[in-house]
Short mmCIF file of C-alpha atoms (C1' of nucleotides) in Angstrom, two decimals:
data_model
loop_
_atom_site.label_atom_id
_atom_site.label_comp_id
_atom_site.label_asym_id
_atom_site.label_seq_id
_atom_site.Cartn_x
_atom_site.Cartn_y
_atom_site.Cartn_z
CA MET A 1151 0.00 0.00 0.00
CA SER A 1152 1.48 3.31 -1.04
CA TRP A 1153 0.90 6.85 0.10
CA SER A 1154 -1.44 8.08 -2.56
CA ASP A 1155 -2.51 11.70 -2.45
CA GLU A 1156 -5.84 10.52 -1.15
CA ARG A 1157 -4.37 8.56 1.71
CA VAL A 1158 -2.01 11.38 2.57
CA GLU A 1159 -4.92 13.79 2.76
CA LEU A 1160 -6.83 11.44 5.01
CA LEU A 1161 -3.74 11.04 7.14
CA LYS A 1162 -3.39 14.79 7.48
CA LYS A 1163 -7.04 15.15 8.40
CA LEU A 1164 -7.08 12.38 10.99
CA TRP A 1165 -3.80 13.50 12.48
CA GLY A 1166 -5.18 17.00 12.71
CA ASP A 1167 -8.27 15.63 14.37
CA GLY A 1168 -6.06 14.25 17.08
CA LEU A 1169 -6.35 10.57 16.34
CA SER A 1170 -3.45 8.47 17.46
CA ALA A 1171 -1.09 6.91 14.96
CA SER A 1172 -2.48 3.45 15.57
CA GLN A 1173 -6.03 4.67 15.13
CA ILE A 1174 -5.09 6.29 11.88
CA ALA A 1175 -3.29 3.17 10.75
CA ALA A 1176 -6.44 1.16 11.41
CA GLU A 1177 -8.52 3.73 9.57
CA LEU A 1178 -6.27 3.72 6.54
CA GLY A 1179 -5.62 0.04 6.50
CA GLY A 1180 -2.60 -1.63 5.05
CA VAL A 1181 -0.19 0.32 7.17
CA THR A 1182 1.17 0.06 10.68
CA ARG A 1183 1.26 2.81 13.21
CA ASN A 1184 4.99 3.00 12.60
CA ALA A 1185 4.31 3.74 8.98
CA VAL A 1186 1.88 6.44 9.97
CA ILE A 1187 4.31 8.03 12.38
CA GLY A 1188 7.08 7.84 9.83
CA LYS A 1189 4.91 9.54 7.25
CA VAL A 1190 3.78 12.17 9.69
CA HIS A 1191 7.36 13.07 10.31
CA ARG A 1192 8.29 13.14 6.67
CA LEU A 1193 5.35 15.42 6.04
CA GLY A 1194 6.65 17.65 8.78
CA LEU A 1195 3.43 17.72 10.75
CA SER A 1196 4.69 16.11 13.92
CA GLY A 1197 4.56 17.71 17.32
CA ARG A 1198 0.81 17.96 17.40
CA ALA A 1199 0.05 20.83 19.82
CA LYS A 1200 1.79 18.87 22.52
CA ALA A 1201 4.81 20.16 24.37
CA ALA A 1202 7.90 19.41 22.40
CA ARG A 1203 9.83 16.49 23.76
CA PRO A 1204 12.90 17.40 25.79
CA ALA A 1205 14.70 15.55 23.04
CA ALA A 1206 16.40 13.24 25.46
CA PRO A 1207 19.76 12.04 24.20
CA ARG A 1208 18.71 8.71 22.86
CA GLN A 1209 20.96 5.77 23.28
CA ARG A 1210 22.46 4.47 20.13
CA LYS A 1211 22.14 0.77 19.72
CA VAL A 1212 23.56 -1.83 17.46
CA ARG A 1213 21.07 -2.80 14.85
CA ARG A 1214 20.62 -6.34 13.89
CA PRO A 1215 22.16 -6.70 10.42
CA SER A 1216 18.94 -8.32 9.35
CA LEU A 1217 18.61 -12.03 9.59
CA PRO A 1218 17.82 -14.12 6.56
CA PRO A 1219 14.15 -15.07 6.60
CA ARG A 1220 13.67 -18.25 8.53
CA PRO A 1221 11.78 -20.88 6.59
CA ALA A 1222 8.37 -21.45 8.02
CA ALA A 1223 8.07 -24.40 10.29
CA ARG A 1224 6.04 -27.26 9.00
CA VAL A 1225 2.65 -27.39 10.56
CA ILE A 1226 0.68 -30.56 10.52
CA GLY A 1227 -2.98 -30.38 11.24
CA ASN A 1228 -5.10 -27.28 11.16
CA THR A 1229 -3.16 -24.92 8.93
CA VAL A 1230 -5.25 -22.05 10.21
CA LEU A 1231 -2.63 -21.71 12.92
CA LYS A 1232 0.35 -21.73 10.61
CA VAL A 1233 0.70 -17.98 10.47
CA ALA A 1234 0.06 -17.55 14.15
CA LEU A 1235 2.63 -20.11 15.16
CA SER A 1236 5.52 -19.65 12.79
CA PRO A 1237 6.81 -16.31 14.06
CA GLU A 1238 6.81 -17.60 17.60
CA LEU A 1239 9.18 -20.45 17.01
CA ASP A 1240 12.56 -20.06 18.59
CA GLU A 1241 15.36 -19.41 16.19
CA GLU A 1242 17.51 -22.15 17.60
CA VAL A 1243 14.89 -24.82 17.07
CA GLU A 1244 16.25 -27.27 14.60
CA GLU A 1245 13.92 -30.20 14.75
CA GLU A 1246 10.71 -30.18 12.86
CA VAL A 1247 7.91 -28.76 14.85
CA VAL A 1248 4.72 -30.70 14.73
CA VAL A 1249 1.57 -29.16 16.01
CA GLN A 1250 -1.62 -31.03 16.31
CA VAL A 1251 -4.74 -29.02 16.50
CA ARG A 1252 -8.12 -30.31 17.35
CA ALA A 1253 -11.06 -28.88 15.54
CA PRO A 1254 -12.66 -26.33 17.85
CA ALA A 1255 -16.12 -27.59 17.05
CA VAL A 1256 -15.33 -30.96 18.61
CA VAL A 1257 -14.28 -29.49 21.89
CA GLU A 1258 -16.42 -28.65 24.84
CA GLU A 1259 -17.08 -24.93 24.90
CA LEU A 1260 -15.89 -22.66 27.66
CA PHE A 1261 -18.37 -19.98 28.54
CA ILE A 1262 -16.82 -16.61 27.89
CA LEU A 1263 -18.31 -13.59 29.53
CA PRO A 1264 -19.89 -11.29 26.95
CA GLU A 1265 -17.73 -8.43 28.12
CA GLU A 1266 -14.61 -10.47 27.48
CA ARG A 1267 -15.54 -11.35 23.93
CA VAL A 1268 -13.85 -9.51 21.11
CA THR A 1269 -14.20 -9.07 17.39
CA ILE A 1270 -11.45 -9.87 14.95
CA LEU A 1271 -10.55 -6.19 14.84
CA GLN A 1272 -9.89 -6.18 18.55
CA LEU A 1273 -7.41 -9.03 18.50
CA THR A 1274 -3.88 -8.12 19.50
CA GLU A 1275 -0.69 -10.04 19.95
CA GLN A 1276 -1.78 -11.09 23.41
CA THR A 1277 -5.44 -11.74 22.84
CA CYS A 1278 -6.77 -15.27 22.76
CA LYS A 1279 -7.82 -15.91 19.18
CA TRP A 1280 -10.02 -18.87 19.87
CA PRO A 1281 -13.04 -18.58 17.62
CA VAL A 1282 -16.48 -19.21 19.00
CA GLY A 1283 -19.56 -19.83 16.95
CA ASP A 1284 -20.21 -19.72 13.25
CA PRO A 1285 -17.88 -17.22 11.56
CA GLY A 1286 -20.74 -16.24 9.31
CA SER A 1287 -23.17 -15.47 12.07
CA ALA A 1288 -23.65 -12.29 14.03
CA GLU A 1289 -22.90 -14.18 17.23
CA PHE A 1290 -19.41 -15.03 16.14
CA TYR A 1291 -16.67 -13.78 18.41
CA PHE A 1292 -13.22 -14.57 19.71
CA CYS A 1293 -12.38 -15.64 23.23
CA GLY A 1294 -10.56 -12.38 23.85
CA ARG A 1295 -8.98 -13.30 27.14
CA ARG A 1296 -5.29 -12.86 27.73
CA SER A 1297 -3.27 -15.27 25.66
CA GLU A 1298 -0.32 -17.22 26.94
CA PRO A 1299 3.01 -15.54 26.21
CA GLY A 1300 3.96 -16.32 22.65
CA MET A 1301 0.81 -18.28 22.06
CA PRO A 1302 -2.31 -17.45 20.11
CA TYR A 1303 -4.63 -18.69 22.83
CA CYS A 1304 -5.37 -18.28 26.49
CA GLU A 1305 -4.34 -21.00 28.89
CA HIS A 1306 -7.61 -22.85 28.57
CA HIS A 1307 -7.65 -22.88 24.80
CA CYS A 1308 -3.97 -23.68 24.54
CA ARG A 1309 -4.69 -26.86 26.47
CA ILE A 1310 -7.41 -27.72 24.03
CA ALA A 1311 -5.49 -26.83 20.92
CA TYR A 1312 -2.13 -28.36 21.64
CA GLN A 1313 -2.17 -31.96 22.57
CA PRO A 1314 1.27 -33.42 23.19
CA ALA A 1315 1.75 -36.35 20.85
CA GLY A 1316 2.23 -38.69 23.82
CA ASP A 1317 -1.12 -37.77 25.29
CA ARG A 1318 -3.11 -38.60 22.26
CA ARG A 1319 -5.45 -41.49 22.78
CA ARG A 1320 -5.74 -44.32 20.37
CA GLY A 1321 -8.29 -43.77 17.72
CA ARG A 1322 -8.63 -40.11 18.43
"C1'" DC B 39 0.85 -4.94 30.97
"C1'" DC B 40 -1.48 -1.63 27.85
"C1'" DC B 41 -0.50 2.27 25.08
"C1'" DT B 42 1.68 6.87 23.03
"C1'" DG B 43 4.97 9.50 19.71
"C1'" DA B 44 10.14 9.97 18.27
"C1'" DT B 45 14.08 8.36 16.12
"C1'" DT B 46 17.33 5.68 13.49
"C1'" DC B 47 18.75 3.46 9.56
"C1'" DG B 48 18.54 -0.87 6.36
"C1'" DC B 49 16.14 -1.29 2.53
"C1'" DG C 1466 10.86 7.64 0.75
"C1'" DC C 1467 9.43 3.89 3.52
"C1'" DG C 1468 8.65 1.62 7.87
"C1'" DA C 1469 10.43 -2.06 11.44
"C1'" DA C 1470 12.87 -1.83 15.34
"C1'" DT C 1471 13.77 0.44 19.14
"C1'" DC C 1472 13.72 4.00 21.91
"C1'" DA C 1473 11.41 7.13 26.03
"C1'" DG C 1474 7.60 7.92 28.38
"C1'" DG C 1475 2.27 7.79 30.25
#
DNA sequence: CCCTGATTCGC
DNA sequence: GCGAATCAGG
């Protein structure tokens, strides 16, 4: 997604309206808040009415000379989790990672308080992404509780989703 | 922990 | 020019 005149104008407007960079990024779509902030600076419209930062002497730090893209780990089972899982794998992992995922529909449902439920737009890195209900229906929602560190699900749904190979029963 | 904007610098 | 990574701060 590029910065067309249209998108730049919208950016200017929203920034002027006081929306945060992340809000603007969501509004525009296809860009991150970093992209928005970067653009804001290049356009020279930073420092939005707020007191100028004391410009603290920022610490220089060694940048990672960019690692070659790690090949995606092989995922066996529900490939829906492929994207969610791959970035979380440790770099030193050498053996093939096998993840078995049970179909959510087969599993007993956990009642999730309505106020905890979230839409897909509300999911963040640390939000449980366990889907509940028919994705096509109005009642569809995601668990929304706090996910386990580095995992796409909360503790409860991690237990359901990831069955250690040794624990699998015969015939199931 | 969530979030904010600011800055640097590999691309 | 772009934006991820990484800062400082609320």
